[in-house]
mmCIF file of C-alpha atoms in Angstrom:
data_model
loop_
_atom_site.group_PDB
_atom_site.id
_atom_site.type_symbol
_atom_site.label_atom_id
_atom_site.label_comp_id
_atom_site.label_asym_id
_atom_site.label_seq_id
_atom_site.Cartn_x
_atom_site.Cartn_y
_atom_site.Cartn_z
ATOM 1 C CA MET A 12 -18.088 2.724 2.276
ATOM 2 C CA ASP A 13 -15.745 5.191 0.602
ATOM 3 C CA ARG A 14 -12.579 4.795 2.621
ATOM 4 C CA LEU A 15 -11.180 8.107 1.380
ATOM 5 C CA LEU A 16 -13.892 10.000 3.262
ATOM 6 C CA HIS A 17 -12.149 9.234 6.533
ATOM 7 C CA LEU A 18 -8.896 11.087 5.968
ATOM 8 C CA ASP A 19 -9.236 12.908 9.297
ATOM 9 C CA ARG A 20 -9.385 9.644 11.274
ATOM 10 C CA THR A 21 -6.682 7.201 12.321
ATOM 11 C CA LEU A 22 -6.335 3.496 11.690
ATOM 12 C CA ASP A 23 -6.796 2.869 15.396
ATOM 13 C CA GLU A 24 -10.210 4.541 15.039
ATOM 14 C CA LEU A 25 -11.183 2.953 11.733
ATOM 15 C CA ASP A 26 -9.679 -0.501 12.157
ATOM 16 C CA PRO A 27 -10.491 -1.554 15.722
ATOM 17 C CA PRO A 28 -9.375 -2.593 18.129
ATOM 18 C CA ALA A 29 -6.837 0.131 18.799
ATOM 19 C CA TRP A 30 -3.407 -1.378 19.212
ATOM 20 C CA ALA A 31 -1.755 -1.381 22.599
ATOM 21 C CA PRO A 32 1.629 0.353 22.796
ATOM 22 C CA PRO A 33 4.457 -1.848 21.529
ATOM 23 C CA GLY A 34 6.578 -3.692 24.054
ATOM 24 C CA SER A 35 9.838 -2.219 25.244
ATOM 25 C CA ASP A 36 11.732 -4.801 23.193
ATOM 26 C CA ALA A 37 9.861 -4.007 19.963
ATOM 27 C CA THR A 38 11.863 -3.379 16.824
ATOM 28 C CA ARG A 39 12.023 0.049 15.234
ATOM 29 C CA LEU A 40 9.681 -1.175 12.484
ATOM 30 C CA VAL A 41 7.098 -2.422 14.975
ATOM 31 C CA ARG A 42 7.247 0.854 16.896
ATOM 32 C CA ARG A 43 6.842 2.782 13.645
ATOM 33 C CA VAL A 44 3.797 0.785 12.538
ATOM 34 C CA HIS A 45 2.183 1.359 15.932
ATOM 35 C CA GLU A 46 2.888 5.108 15.599
ATOM 36 C CA LEU A 47 1.410 5.216 12.104
ATOM 37 C CA ARG A 48 -1.847 3.686 13.325
ATOM 38 C CA ARG A 49 -2.326 6.859 15.395
ATOM 39 C CA VAL A 50 -1.768 9.277 12.480
ATOM 40 C CA ALA A 51 -4.748 10.649 10.539
ATOM 41 C CA LEU A 52 -4.994 8.938 7.148
ATOM 42 C CA GLY A 53 -4.725 12.253 5.348
ATOM 43 C CA GLU A 54 -1.378 12.925 7.005
ATOM 44 C CA LEU A 55 0.244 9.647 5.944
ATOM 45 C CA GLY A 56 3.003 10.230 3.411
ATOM 46 C CA PRO A 57 4.283 7.876 0.713
ATOM 47 C CA ALA A 58 6.897 6.309 3.016
ATOM 48 C CA ASP A 59 4.244 5.738 5.687
ATOM 49 C CA LEU A 60 1.936 4.082 3.169
ATOM 50 C CA ARG A 61 4.779 1.905 1.888
ATOM 51 C CA THR A 62 5.478 0.757 5.435
ATOM 52 C CA LEU A 63 1.837 -0.020 6.204
ATOM 53 C CA VAL A 64 1.193 -1.769 2.876
ATOM 54 C CA SER A 65 4.403 -3.792 3.165
ATOM 55 C CA GLN A 66 3.422 -4.872 6.660
ATOM 56 C CA GLN A 67 -0.151 -5.595 5.496
ATOM 57 C CA VAL A 68 -1.695 -3.316 8.113
ATOM 58 C CA ALA A 69 -5.294 -2.165 7.536
ATOM 59 C CA LEU A 70 -5.006 -2.678 3.785
ATOM 60 C CA SER A 71 -8.670 -1.842 3.295
ATOM 61 C CA TYR A 72 -7.758 1.742 4.218
ATOM 62 C CA VAL A 73 -4.154 2.214 3.136
ATOM 63 C CA LEU A 74 -4.172 0.398 -0.213
ATOM 64 C CA PRO A 75 -6.589 2.890 -1.835
ATOM 65 C CA LEU A 76 -4.421 5.762 -0.592
ATOM 66 C CA ALA A 77 -1.311 4.144 -2.041
ATOM 67 C CA VAL A 78 -2.994 3.471 -5.384
ATOM 68 C CA ARG A 79 -4.202 7.056 -5.555
ATOM 69 C CA LEU A 80 -0.542 8.150 -5.469
ATOM 70 C CA LEU A 81 0.593 5.418 -7.858
ATOM 71 C CA LEU A 82 -1.941 6.300 -10.533
ATOM 72 C CA ASP A 83 -0.292 9.719 -10.776
ATOM 73 C CA GLU A 84 3.300 8.600 -10.249
ATOM 74 C CA PRO A 85 3.787 4.821 -10.517
ATOM 75 C CA MET A 86 7.554 4.966 -10.019
ATOM 76 C CA LEU A 87 7.247 7.133 -6.905
ATOM 77 C CA ASP A 88 10.267 6.811 -4.618
ATOM 78 C CA ALA A 89 8.505 6.490 -1.277
ATOM 79 C CA TYR A 90 11.589 5.783 0.779
ATOM 80 C CA PHE A 91 14.068 3.234 -0.551
ATOM 81 C CA TYR A 92 14.087 3.467 -4.368
ATOM 82 C CA GLU A 93 11.986 4.399 -7.372
ATOM 83 C CA GLY A 94 8.986 2.094 -7.518
ATOM 84 C CA ASP A 95 9.163 0.884 -3.898
ATOM 85 C CA LEU A 96 5.552 1.826 -3.168
ATOM 86 C CA LEU A 97 4.438 0.163 -6.401
ATOM 87 C CA LEU A 98 6.170 -3.089 -5.471
ATOM 88 C CA ALA A 99 4.688 -2.985 -1.982
ATOM 89 C CA ALA A 100 1.234 -2.554 -3.491
ATOM 90 C CA VAL A 101 1.504 -5.336 -6.064
ATOM 91 C CA ASN A 102 2.703 -7.681 -3.332
ATOM 92 C CA ALA A 103 -0.380 -7.078 -1.195
ATOM 93 C CA PRO A 104 -2.445 -10.252 -0.892
ATOM 94 C CA ALA A 105 -4.997 -10.958 -3.605
ATOM 95 C CA SER A 106 -7.699 -10.897 -0.929
ATOM 96 C CA ALA A 107 -6.917 -7.221 -0.294
ATOM 97 C CA TRP A 108 -7.171 -6.446 -3.998
ATOM 98 C CA ASP A 109 -10.489 -8.309 -4.176
ATOM 99 C CA MET A 110 -11.980 -5.422 -2.155
ATOM 100 C CA PHE A 111 -10.932 -2.972 -4.893
ATOM 101 C CA PRO A 112 -11.332 -4.544 -8.338
ATOM 102 C CA ASP A 113 -11.599 -1.136 -10.008
ATOM 103 C CA LEU A 114 -8.353 0.064 -8.416
ATOM 104 C CA ARG A 115 -6.638 -3.200 -9.363
ATOM 105 C CA THR A 116 -7.734 -2.715 -12.979
ATOM 106 C CA ARG A 117 -6.542 0.891 -13.022
ATOM 107 C CA LEU A 118 -3.178 -0.041 -11.512
ATOM 108 C CA ARG A 119 -2.781 -2.887 -14.009
ATOM 109 C CA THR A 120 -3.295 -0.375 -16.825
ATOM 110 C CA VAL A 121 -0.611 1.894 -15.356
ATOM 111 C CA ILE A 122 1.815 -0.996 -14.935
ATOM 112 C CA THR A 123 1.236 -2.209 -18.488
ATOM 113 C CA ALA A 124 2.055 1.284 -19.773
ATOM 114 C CA LEU A 125 5.357 1.545 -17.881
ATOM 115 C CA PRO A 126 8.308 1.899 -20.231
ATOM 116 C CA ASP A 127 10.896 -0.883 -20.145
ATOM 117 C CA THR A 128 13.466 1.670 -18.990
ATOM 118 C CA ALA A 129 11.424 2.338 -15.831
ATOM 119 C CA VAL A 130 11.060 -1.344 -15.022
ATOM 120 C CA ALA A 131 14.781 -1.887 -15.674
ATOM 121 C CA VAL A 132 15.773 0.321 -12.714
ATOM 122 C CA LEU A 133 13.747 -1.753 -10.261
ATOM 123 C CA PRO A 134 15.430 -4.385 -8.086
ATOM 124 C CA ARG A 135 16.016 -7.887 -9.415
ATOM 125 C CA GLY A 136 12.775 -9.845 -9.629
ATOM 126 C CA ALA A 137 10.555 -6.765 -9.712
ATOM 127 C CA ALA A 138 9.587 -7.198 -13.361
ATOM 128 C CA GLU A 139 8.323 -10.678 -12.534
ATOM 129 C CA GLU A 140 6.341 -9.317 -9.580
ATOM 130 C CA LEU A 141 4.693 -6.731 -11.834
ATOM 131 C CA THR A 142 3.941 -9.381 -14.468
ATOM 132 C CA ARG A 143 2.412 -11.655 -11.827
ATOM 133 C CA PHE A 144 0.166 -8.836 -10.572
ATOM 134 C CA VAL A 145 -1.007 -7.945 -14.067
ATOM 135 C CA ALA A 146 -1.708 -11.604 -14.849
ATOM 136 C CA GLN A 147 -3.667 -12.366 -11.653
ATOM 137 C CA PRO A 148 -7.201 -13.494 -12.419
ATOM 138 C CA GLU A 149 -10.024 -11.247 -11.397
ATOM 139 C CA SER A 150 -11.839 -12.202 -8.223
ATOM 140 C CA LEU A 151 -14.705 -14.640 -8.571
ATOM 141 C CA HIS A 152 -16.678 -12.803 -5.904
#
């Protein structure tokens, strides 16, 4: 199924069951993730995608959207700093990437082409995270 065909639908619709409202004691992050599950995929911005990918919510839907942005602008500043969406994506579990081997390959190519000056502005440890992602073996599935 092409997950980009469902841009007019929400994660609560596409990734059942729909989540119940967060508890009154929920953190701001938890409340935000619950809100984002009720937003149409096509309306999710880079910061929204970074939040959902970082929290590993419905990766089968949000990871392709994030990669689509990253292929055009790998060092996109989604919310915190240049490259924050990229780092969220490369830290998604390997099992999520196994669903999208072609996207993983395309993102690896983009990462490999990043100039050292771009990687140098990322937080400490980010270069190692990028190297680990590029070096991950392809899925055996």
